[in-house]
PDB file of C-alpha atoms in Angstrom:
ATOM      1  CA  MET R   6      60.548 -26.540  45.079  1.00 48.00           C
ATOM      2  CA  ASP R   7      59.185 -26.579  41.584  1.00 53.00           C
ATOM      3  CA  SER R   8      61.206 -23.641  40.329  1.00 50.00           C
ATOM      4  CA  LYS R   9      65.006 -23.879  40.295  1.00 57.00           C
ATOM      5  CA  ALA R  10      65.405 -20.552  38.512  1.00 58.00           C
ATOM      6  CA  GLY R  11      63.066 -17.770  37.525  1.00 69.00           C
ATOM      7  CA  GLU R  12      59.647 -17.187  39.029  1.00 77.00           C
ATOM      8  CA  LEU R  13      58.168 -19.216  41.849  1.00 77.00           C
ATOM      9  CA  SER R  14      55.233 -21.465  41.066  1.00 83.00           C
ATOM     10  CA  GLU R  15      51.953 -21.119  42.953  1.00 81.00           C
ATOM     11  CA  ARG R  16      52.807 -24.383  44.722  1.00 72.00           C
ATOM     12  CA  ASP R  17      56.208 -22.981  45.761  1.00 71.00           C
ATOM     13  CA  LYS R  18      54.544 -19.837  47.161  1.00 74.00           C
ATOM     14  CA  LEU R  19      52.043 -21.935  49.108  1.00 68.00           C
ATOM     15  CA  MET R  20      54.832 -24.103  50.530  1.00 67.00           C
ATOM     16  CA  ILE R  21      56.781 -21.016  51.643  1.00 67.00           C
ATOM     17  CA  LEU R  22      53.718 -19.484  53.339  1.00 67.00           C
ATOM     18  CA  GLN R  23      52.854 -22.728  55.136  1.00 62.00           C
ATOM     19  CA  LEU R  24      56.415 -23.190  56.386  1.00 60.00           C
ATOM     20  CA  VAL R  25      56.665 -19.546  57.505  1.00 67.00           C
ATOM     21  CA  ALA R  26      53.493 -20.115  59.540  1.00 63.00           C
ATOM     22  CA  GLU R  27      55.117 -23.182  61.148  1.00 57.00           C
ATOM     23  CA  PHE R  28      58.274 -21.173  61.987  1.00 62.00           C
ATOM     24  CA  THR R  29      56.497 -18.092  63.323  1.00 76.00           C
ATOM     25  CA  THR R  30      54.243 -20.161  65.596  1.00 64.00           C
ATOM     26  CA  SER R  31      57.134 -22.436  66.671  1.00 62.00           C
ATOM     27  CA  THR R  32      55.127 -25.408  65.487  1.00 59.00           C
ATOM     28  CA  SER R  33      56.823 -28.712  64.879  1.00 69.00           C
ATOM     29  CA  HIS R  34      55.628 -32.265  64.647  1.00 79.00           C
ATOM     30  CA  ASP R  35      57.766 -34.531  66.798  1.00 91.00           C
ATOM     31  CA  PHE R  36      57.834 -38.222  65.941  1.00 95.00           C
ATOM     32  CA  SER R  37      60.116 -41.112  66.772  1.00 97.00           C
ATOM     33  CA  LEU R  38      60.820 -43.496  63.919  1.00 97.00           C
ATOM     34  CA  LEU R  39      61.600 -47.140  64.541  1.00 98.00           C
ATOM     35  CA  ALA R  40      63.964 -48.939  62.148  1.00 98.00           C
ATOM     36  CA  ILE R  41      63.480 -52.655  62.867  1.00 98.00           C
ATOM     37  CA  ARG R  42      65.816 -54.722  60.682  1.00 97.00           C
ATOM     38  CA  ASN R  43      65.485 -58.463  60.243  1.00 96.00           C
ATOM     39  CA  GLU R  44      68.289 -60.945  59.568  1.00 94.00           C
ATOM     40  CA  ASN R  45      67.724 -60.529  55.799  1.00 94.00           C
ATOM     41  CA  GLY R  46      68.436 -56.790  55.950  1.00 96.00           C
ATOM     42  CA  LYS R  47      64.805 -55.808  55.432  1.00 98.00           C
ATOM     43  CA  TYR R  48      63.045 -53.160  57.478  1.00 98.00           C
ATOM     44  CA  LEU R  49      59.593 -53.332  58.964  1.00 98.00           C
ATOM     45  CA  GLN R  50      57.090 -50.977  57.345  1.00 98.00           C
ATOM     46  CA  THR R  51      53.566 -50.183  58.481  1.00 98.00           C
ATOM     47  CA  TYR R  52      50.806 -49.238  56.092  1.00 98.00           C
ATOM     48  CA  ASP R  53      49.483 -45.847  57.141  1.00 96.00           C
ATOM     49  CA  GLU R  54      45.892 -45.348  55.995  1.00 94.00           C
ATOM     50  CA  ARG R  55      46.068 -41.542  56.378  1.00 91.00           C
ATOM     51  CA  TRP R  56      49.121 -41.348  54.116  1.00 92.00           C
ATOM     52  CA  SER R  57      48.084 -44.307  51.899  1.00 96.00           C
ATOM     53  CA  CYS R  58      51.698 -45.381  52.075  1.00 97.00           C
ATOM     54  CA  TRP R  59      54.169 -47.767  53.710  1.00 98.00           C
ATOM     55  CA  LEU R  60      56.126 -45.964  56.449  1.00 98.00           C
ATOM     56  CA  PHE R  61      58.610 -46.883  59.145  1.00 98.00           C
ATOM     57  CA  PRO R  62      56.698 -47.564  62.374  1.00 98.00           C
ATOM     58  CA  TYR R  63      56.449 -44.346  64.359  1.00 97.00           C
ATOM     59  CA  THR R  64      55.114 -42.910  67.574  1.00 96.00           C
ATOM     60  CA  LYS R  65      54.762 -39.368  68.862  1.00 93.00           C
ATOM     61  CA  SER R  66      57.866 -38.226  70.711  1.00 91.00           C
ATOM     62  CA  SER R  67      57.546 -37.504  74.427  1.00 84.00           C
ATOM     63  CA  ASP R  68      59.581 -36.208  77.353  1.00 84.00           C
ATOM     64  CA  ALA R  69      60.399 -39.783  78.404  1.00 83.00           C
ATOM     65  CA  ASN R  70      61.072 -40.687  74.797  1.00 90.00           C
ATOM     66  CA  LYS R  71      63.402 -43.690  75.120  1.00 94.00           C
ATOM     67  CA  GLU R  72      60.929 -45.412  77.439  1.00 95.00           C
ATOM     68  CA  THR R  73      58.027 -44.551  75.105  1.00 95.00           C
ATOM     69  CA  VAL R  74      59.835 -45.950  72.063  1.00 97.00           C
ATOM     70  CA  ASP R  75      60.954 -49.081  73.941  1.00 97.00           C
ATOM     71  CA  SER R  76      57.371 -49.678  75.084  1.00 96.00           C
ATOM     72  CA  PHE R  77      56.070 -49.159  71.526  1.00 96.00           C
ATOM     73  CA  ALA R  78      58.663 -51.568  70.092  1.00 97.00           C
ATOM     74  CA  SER R  79      58.059 -54.155  72.826  1.00 96.00           C
ATOM     75  CA  SER R  80      54.322 -54.054  72.168  1.00 95.00           C
ATOM     76  CA  LEU R  81      54.876 -54.492  68.436  1.00 95.00           C
ATOM     77  CA  LEU R  82      57.333 -57.374  68.846  1.00 95.00           C
ATOM     78  CA  ASN R  83      55.505 -59.036  71.773  1.00 94.00           C
ATOM     79  CA  GLU R  84      58.712 -59.141  73.812  1.00 94.00           C
ATOM     80  CA  ASP R  85      60.694 -56.769  75.981  1.00 95.00           C
ATOM     81  CA  VAL R  86      63.274 -54.950  73.884  1.00 96.00           C
ATOM     82  CA  SER R  87      65.554 -51.967  74.233  1.00 96.00           C
ATOM     83  CA  THR R  88      66.000 -49.723  71.213  1.00 97.00           C
ATOM     84  CA  SER R  89      69.151 -47.818  70.335  1.00 97.00           C
ATOM     85  CA  TYR R  90      68.975 -44.095  69.650  1.00 97.00           C
ATOM     86  CA  VAL R  91      70.570 -43.334  66.288  1.00 97.00           C
ATOM     87  CA  ALA R  92      70.043 -39.717  65.232  1.00 97.00           C
ATOM     88  CA  HIS R  93      67.727 -36.717  64.944  1.00 95.00           C
ATOM     89  CA  ALA R  94      66.722 -34.858  61.791  1.00 95.00           C
ATOM     90  CA  THR R  95      64.426 -31.963  60.973  1.00 90.00           C
ATOM     91  CA  HIS R  96      62.510 -32.191  57.705  1.00 85.00           C
ATOM     92  CA  CYS R  97      60.336 -29.592  55.995  1.00 82.00           C
ATOM     93  CA  LYS R  98      57.962 -31.737  54.023  1.00 82.00           C
ATOM     94  CA  TYR R  99      54.475 -32.090  52.689  1.00 81.00           C
ATOM     95  CA  SER R 100      51.953 -33.837  54.931  1.00 81.00           C
ATOM     96  CA  VAL R 101      49.732 -35.936  52.684  1.00 81.00           C
ATOM     97  CA  SER R 102      47.256 -36.583  55.490  1.00 79.00           C
ATOM     98  CA  ASP R 103      46.811 -32.875  56.323  1.00 78.00           C
ATOM     99  CA  ASP R 104      47.409 -31.437  52.827  1.00 79.00           C
ATOM    100  CA  THR R 105      49.956 -28.897  54.057  1.00 81.00           C
ATOM    101  CA  TYR R 106      53.701 -28.405  54.457  1.00 81.00           C
ATOM    102  CA  LYS R 107      55.032 -29.030  57.965  1.00 81.00           C
ATOM    103  CA  ILE R 108      58.224 -29.105  59.968  1.00 83.00           C
ATOM    104  CA  TYR R 109      58.922 -32.588  61.296  1.00 87.00           C
ATOM    105  CA  ASN R 110      61.420 -33.442  64.006  1.00 92.00           C
ATOM    106  CA  HIS R 111      62.289 -37.108  63.656  1.00 95.00           C
ATOM    107  CA  LYS R 112      64.202 -39.067  66.267  1.00 96.00           C
ATOM    108  CA  LEU R 113      65.460 -42.350  64.873  1.00 98.00           C
ATOM    109  CA  TYR R 114      65.759 -45.532  66.944  1.00 98.00           C
ATOM    110  CA  GLN R 115      66.769 -48.969  65.741  1.00 98.00           C
ATOM    111  CA  ILE R 116      66.565 -52.650  66.587  1.00 97.00           C
ATOM    112  CA  LYS R 117      68.353 -55.455  64.787  1.00 97.00           C
ATOM    113  CA  LEU R 118      66.486 -58.748  65.096  1.00 95.00           C
ATOM    114  CA  ASP R 119      68.520 -61.947  65.189  1.00 92.00           C
ATOM    115  CA  VAL R 120      65.296 -63.957  65.268  1.00 93.00           C
ATOM    116  CA  ILE R 121      62.006 -62.695  63.840  1.00 94.00           C
ATOM    117  CA  PRO R 122      59.093 -63.141  66.252  1.00 94.00           C
ATOM    118  CA  GLU R 123      56.752 -65.901  65.070  1.00 94.00           C
ATOM    119  CA  HIS R 124      53.875 -63.489  64.407  1.00 95.00           C
ATOM    120  CA  MET R 125      56.097 -61.488  62.000  1.00 96.00           C
ATOM    121  CA  THR R 126      57.703 -64.204  59.863  1.00 96.00           C
ATOM    122  CA  ASP R 127      55.575 -63.693  56.736  1.00 96.00           C
ATOM    123  CA  GLU R 128      56.581 -61.033  54.212  1.00 97.00           C
ATOM    124  CA  THR R 129      53.299 -59.219  54.942  1.00 97.00           C
ATOM    125  CA  PHE R 130      51.123 -59.626  58.041  1.00 97.00           C
ATOM    126  CA  SER R 131      48.657 -57.810  60.301  1.00 96.00           C
ATOM    127  CA  ILE R 132      48.782 -56.987  63.999  1.00 95.00           C
ATOM    128  CA  ASP R 133      45.620 -55.656  65.617  1.00 92.00           C
ATOM    129  CA  GLY R 134      44.192 -54.728  62.213  1.00 94.00           C
ATOM    130  CA  ILE R 135      47.316 -52.827  61.092  1.00 96.00           C
ATOM    131  CA  ASN R 136      49.198 -54.091  58.036  1.00 98.00           C
ATOM    132  CA  TYR R 137      52.968 -54.578  58.108  1.00 98.00           C
ATOM    133  CA  LYS R 138      55.518 -55.561  55.514  1.00 98.00           C
ATOM    134  CA  TRP R 139      59.253 -56.303  55.393  1.00 98.00           C
ATOM    135  CA  MET R 140      61.014 -54.170  52.764  1.00 98.00           C
ATOM    136  CA  SER R 141      64.599 -53.582  51.695  1.00 98.00           C
ATOM    137  CA  TYR R 142      65.851 -50.090  50.888  1.00 98.00           C
ATOM    138  CA  LYS R 143      65.732 -51.102  47.224  1.00 98.00           C
ATOM    139  CA  ASP R 144      62.066 -52.147  47.610  1.00 98.00           C
ATOM    140  CA  MET R 145      61.254 -48.773  49.152  1.00 98.00           C
ATOM    141  CA  GLU R 146      63.233 -46.798  46.577  1.00 98.00           C
ATOM    142  CA  CYS R 147      61.525 -48.644  43.700  1.00 98.00           C
ATOM    143  CA  ASP R 148      58.071 -47.825  45.082  1.00 98.00           C
ATOM    144  CA  GLU R 149      57.021 -44.577  43.417  1.00 97.00           C
ATOM    145  CA  ASN R 150      54.329 -43.888  46.040  1.00 97.00           C
ATOM    146  CA  ILE R 151      56.764 -44.250  48.948  1.00 97.00           C
ATOM    147  CA  MET R 152      59.366 -42.036  47.295  1.00 96.00           C
ATOM    148  CA  GLU R 153      56.832 -39.358  46.391  1.00 93.00           C
ATOM    149  CA  LYS R 154      55.549 -39.121  49.956  1.00 94.00           C
ATOM    150  CA  ASN R 155      58.496 -40.092  52.132  1.00 94.00           C
ATOM    151  CA  GLU R 156      61.767 -39.832  50.208  1.00 95.00           C
ATOM    152  CA  GLU R 157      63.397 -37.627  52.871  1.00 94.00           C
ATOM    153  CA  VAL R 158      62.756 -40.168  55.611  1.00 96.00           C
ATOM    154  CA  ILE R 159      63.987 -43.103  53.511  1.00 97.00           C
ATOM    155  CA  ALA R 160      67.216 -41.199  52.778  1.00 96.00           C
ATOM    156  CA  PHE R 161      67.598 -40.238  56.457  1.00 97.00           C
ATOM    157  CA  VAL R 162      67.166 -43.789  57.740  1.00 97.00           C
ATOM    158  CA  LYS R 163      69.341 -45.259  54.978  1.00 97.00           C
ATOM    159  CA  SER R 164      72.166 -42.826  55.786  1.00 97.00           C
ATOM    160  CA  LYS R 165      72.082 -43.789  59.470  1.00 97.00           C
ATOM    161  CA  CYS R 166      71.090 -47.486  59.523  1.00 94.00           C
ATOM    162  CA  LEU R 167      73.075 -49.639  57.113  1.00 76.00           C
TER     163      LEU R 167
END
């Protein structure tokens, strides 16, 4: 919130109204985040055009979530893999792509790669027209755009996947 003491800003009031609407309609946005770490301690990031930002790879959560995430990760890595469930977190945050505040439920899964698949060995690369990049936590935290749009998620993943 903009205001720590005193009157609320117009932005603060808008955020409160948007989040109240999410609560009263029981709306949440359920996504599974994938923390893929290479042998150098860097994490795979995908460039999201809607957010104009590097993000952890993600997929919508489902009833058969572990299988969905494993399938997503296997497709990305071009090999059968099994992810490990790490944690769940709820974030109230601004959606850049929809220009509104939302409630996000994030389920975090991880994979530690001993060997990077051949198609992912460069620092930056594309798969099916989607750009990817290996980044350390320090790289992410030094990127003003990432921190402005996704600081909560970076902190969440960093606190759970070291």
